[in-house]
mmCIF file of C-alpha atoms (C1' of nucleotides) in Angstrom:
data_model
loop_
_atom_site.group_PDB
_atom_site.id
_atom_site.type_symbol
_atom_site.label_atom_id
_atom_site.label_comp_id
_atom_site.label_asym_id
_atom_site.label_seq_id
_atom_site.Cartn_x
_atom_site.Cartn_y
_atom_site.Cartn_z
ATOM 1 C CA UNK A 200 57.133 86.092 91.601
ATOM 2 C CA UNK A 201 55.365 85.749 95.074
ATOM 3 C CA UNK A 202 51.815 84.451 95.389
ATOM 4 C CA UNK A 203 51.206 87.583 97.798
ATOM 5 C CA UNK A 204 52.550 89.693 94.946
ATOM 6 C CA UNK A 205 50.272 88.106 92.403
ATOM 7 C CA UNK A 206 47.023 88.931 94.579
ATOM 8 C CA UNK A 207 48.409 92.169 94.910
ATOM 9 C CA UNK A 208 48.611 92.592 91.230
ATOM 10 C CA UNK A 209 45.444 91.405 90.546
ATOM 11 C CA UNK A 210 43.900 93.749 92.531
ATOM 12 C CA UNK A 211 45.314 96.744 91.155
ATOM 13 C CA UNK A 212 44.105 95.114 87.668
ATOM 14 C CA UNK A 213 41.262 95.923 88.838
ATOM 15 C CA UNK A 214 41.173 99.662 89.142
ATOM 16 C CA UNK A 215 39.288 100.967 86.649
ATOM 17 C CA UNK A 216 41.032 103.684 84.362
ATOM 18 C CA UNK A 217 41.020 107.219 85.400
ATOM 19 C CA UNK A 218 40.826 106.154 89.319
ATOM 20 C CA UNK A 219 43.283 105.804 91.851
ATOM 21 C CA UNK A 220 43.567 103.432 95.247
ATOM 22 C CA UNK A 221 45.525 103.394 98.041
ATOM 23 C CA UNK A 222 47.975 101.170 99.155
ATOM 24 C CA UNK A 223 46.044 99.906 102.240
ATOM 25 C CA UNK A 224 43.048 99.667 100.064
ATOM 26 C CA UNK A 225 44.638 97.426 97.445
ATOM 27 C CA UNK A 226 45.908 95.345 100.113
ATOM 28 C CA UNK A 227 42.929 95.160 102.054
ATOM 29 C CA UNK A 228 40.733 93.764 98.869
ATOM 30 C CA UNK A 229 43.634 92.135 98.185
ATOM 31 C CA UNK A 230 43.244 89.897 101.229
ATOM 32 C CA UNK A 231 45.966 91.502 103.388
ATOM 33 C CA UNK A 232 43.962 93.881 105.760
ATOM 34 C CA UNK A 233 46.252 96.650 107.541
ATOM 35 C CA UNK A 234 49.164 95.742 105.213
ATOM 36 C CA UNK A 235 49.983 98.671 103.284
ATOM 37 C CA UNK A 236 53.416 98.584 103.381
ATOM 38 C CA UNK A 237 53.217 94.750 101.519
ATOM 39 C CA UNK A 238 51.532 96.658 98.872
ATOM 40 C CA UNK A 239 53.887 98.817 98.494
ATOM 41 C CA UNK A 240 56.744 96.421 98.475
ATOM 42 C CA UNK A 241 54.457 93.999 95.876
ATOM 43 C CA UNK A 242 54.308 97.319 93.459
ATOM 44 C CA UNK A 243 58.222 97.756 94.365
ATOM 45 C CA UNK A 244 59.065 94.412 93.041
ATOM 46 C CA UNK A 245 56.885 95.065 90.123
ATOM 47 C CA UNK A 246 59.550 97.078 88.570
ATOM 48 C CA UNK A 247 61.364 93.823 88.015
ATOM 49 C CA UNK A 248 58.597 91.296 87.859
ATOM 50 C CA UNK A 249 57.800 93.835 84.498
ATOM 51 C CA UNK A 250 54.194 92.989 84.466
ATOM 52 C CA UNK A 251 52.914 96.023 82.115
ATOM 53 C CA UNK A 252 49.260 94.771 82.632
ATOM 54 C CA UNK A 253 49.501 96.458 85.817
ATOM 55 C CA UNK A 254 48.803 100.190 86.247
ATOM 56 C CA UNK A 255 51.135 100.602 89.144
ATOM 57 C CA UNK A 256 50.550 104.179 88.685
ATOM 58 C CA UNK A 257 46.931 104.053 89.879
ATOM 59 C CA UNK A 258 48.057 103.251 93.205
ATOM 60 C CA UNK A 259 48.849 105.990 95.529
ATOM 61 C CA UNK A 260 49.066 106.941 99.553
ATOM 62 C CA UNK A 261 45.933 107.607 101.684
ATOM 63 C CA UNK A 262 47.325 111.318 101.786
ATOM 64 C CA UNK A 263 46.226 111.703 98.081
ATOM 65 C CA UNK A 264 49.700 111.784 96.882
ATOM 66 C CA UNK A 265 52.582 110.043 95.203
ATOM 67 C CA UNK A 266 54.835 108.164 96.879
ATOM 68 C CA UNK A 267 57.540 108.007 94.503
ATOM 69 C CA UNK A 268 60.714 109.963 94.455
ATOM 70 C CA UNK A 269 61.137 112.439 90.839
ATOM 71 C CA UNK A 270 63.979 110.063 89.611
ATOM 72 C CA UNK A 271 61.866 106.953 90.441
ATOM 73 C CA UNK A 272 58.848 107.878 88.167
ATOM 74 C CA UNK A 273 56.909 110.579 90.154
ATOM 75 C CA UNK A 274 56.726 112.370 87.050
ATOM 76 C CA UNK A 275 55.668 109.425 84.943
ATOM 77 C CA UNK A 276 52.906 108.536 87.126
ATOM 78 C CA UNK A 277 51.300 112.131 87.160
ATOM 79 C CA UNK A 278 51.122 111.759 83.933
ATOM 80 C CA UNK A 279 50.196 108.476 83.442
ATOM 81 C CA UNK A 280 46.770 109.654 85.893
ATOM 82 C CA UNK A 281 46.598 113.541 83.928
ATOM 83 C CA UNK A 282 46.091 111.187 81.096
ATOM 84 C CA UNK A 283 43.048 109.242 82.468
ATOM 85 C CA UNK A 284 41.842 112.179 83.475
ATOM 86 C CA UNK A 285 43.046 112.126 87.431
ATOM 87 C CA UNK A 286 43.311 115.893 88.583
ATOM 88 C CA UNK A 287 45.497 116.871 90.875
ATOM 89 C CA UNK A 288 44.815 119.877 93.281
ATOM 90 C CA UNK A 289 47.247 122.629 93.297
ATOM 91 C CA UNK A 290 48.712 121.489 96.569
ATOM 92 C CA UNK A 291 49.935 118.303 94.533
ATOM 93 C CA UNK A 292 47.078 115.833 96.153
ATOM 94 C CA UNK A 293 44.395 113.881 94.266
ATOM 95 C CA UNK A 294 41.191 114.626 96.222
ATOM 96 C CA UNK A 295 40.564 110.874 96.829
ATOM 97 C CA UNK A 296 36.677 111.453 97.328
ATOM 98 C CA UNK A 297 36.822 111.939 93.421
ATOM 99 C CA UNK A 298 38.723 110.241 92.451
ATOM 100 C CA UNK A 299 38.892 107.531 94.635
ATOM 101 C CA UNK A 300 38.278 104.092 93.806
ATOM 102 C CA UNK A 301 35.103 103.590 95.829
ATOM 103 C CA UNK A 302 33.952 99.858 95.037
ATOM 104 C CA UNK A 303 30.823 100.151 97.206
ATOM 105 C CA UNK A 304 29.535 103.746 95.780
ATOM 106 C CA UNK A 305 27.914 104.606 92.065
ATOM 107 C CA UNK A 306 29.869 107.309 92.115
ATOM 108 C "C1'" DC B 114 67.569 85.222 114.836
ATOM 109 C "C1'" DG B 115 68.363 90.265 114.619
ATOM 110 C "C1'" DC B 116 69.134 94.539 112.768
ATOM 111 C "C1'" DA B 117 67.974 97.651 108.870
ATOM 112 C "C1'" DT B 118 65.574 99.768 104.899
ATOM 113 C "C1'" DG B 119 61.159 100.486 102.218
ATOM 114 C "C1'" DA B 120 56.442 103.352 96.472
ATOM 115 C "C1'" DC B 121 52.432 102.849 103.863
ATOM 116 C "C1'" DC B 122 48.624 103.985 107.878
ATOM 117 C "C1'" DT B 123 46.708 105.859 111.845
ATOM 118 C "C1'" DA B 124 47.303 108.964 115.889
ATOM 119 C "C1'" DC B 125 48.999 113.355 118.213
ATOM 120 C "C1'" DG B 126 51.380 117.837 118.967
ATOM 121 C "C1'" DT C 158 53.290 121.541 107.116
ATOM 122 C "C1'" DC C 159 56.520 118.241 109.381
ATOM 123 C "C1'" DG C 160 58.000 115.150 112.717
ATOM 124 C "C1'" DT C 161 57.609 111.573 116.022
ATOM 125 C "C1'" DA C 162 55.487 106.582 117.514
ATOM 126 C "C1'" DG C 163 53.772 102.584 117.259
ATOM 127 C "C1'" DG C 164 52.000 98.711 113.803
ATOM 128 C "C1'" DC C 165 52.047 95.998 110.570
ATOM 129 C "C1'" DC C 166 55.585 92.304 106.424
ATOM 130 C "C1'" DA C 167 58.740 91.473 102.530
ATOM 131 C "C1'" DT C 168 64.046 91.783 101.143
ATOM 132 C "C1'" DG C 169 69.093 91.905 102.370
ATOM 133 C "C1'" DC C 170 73.135 91.112 105.364
#
DNA sequence: CGCATGACCTACG
DNA sequence: TCGTAGGCCATGC
């Protein structure tokens, strides 16, 4: 497992239950600003790293959408989020202003 | 090193 | 809403 991945996972583990974070936000908090793809790649590698302690389902793109295909776990990700209280809008998106992981804001 | 691809982001039309 | 373009980095060939 790469060090950069470990840092990404460490940040993802800090995402509170019932909240979601974007790839760019995770990358930035991990110390890799402007490297959203790195976060995406790290989570992709998580399939093989297999660390159940990483709440990968709480990471979505900046548009509040799931960046996974149907056969890649998108359905599972949505179920896990809904199970935590994260609501999906009729357009299939998550209101980041409401469920986004705002570290510097007391929601 | 070059090239293509990917669980990305922002901007523009 | 969708497509295009530029910018990032890791992985595989």
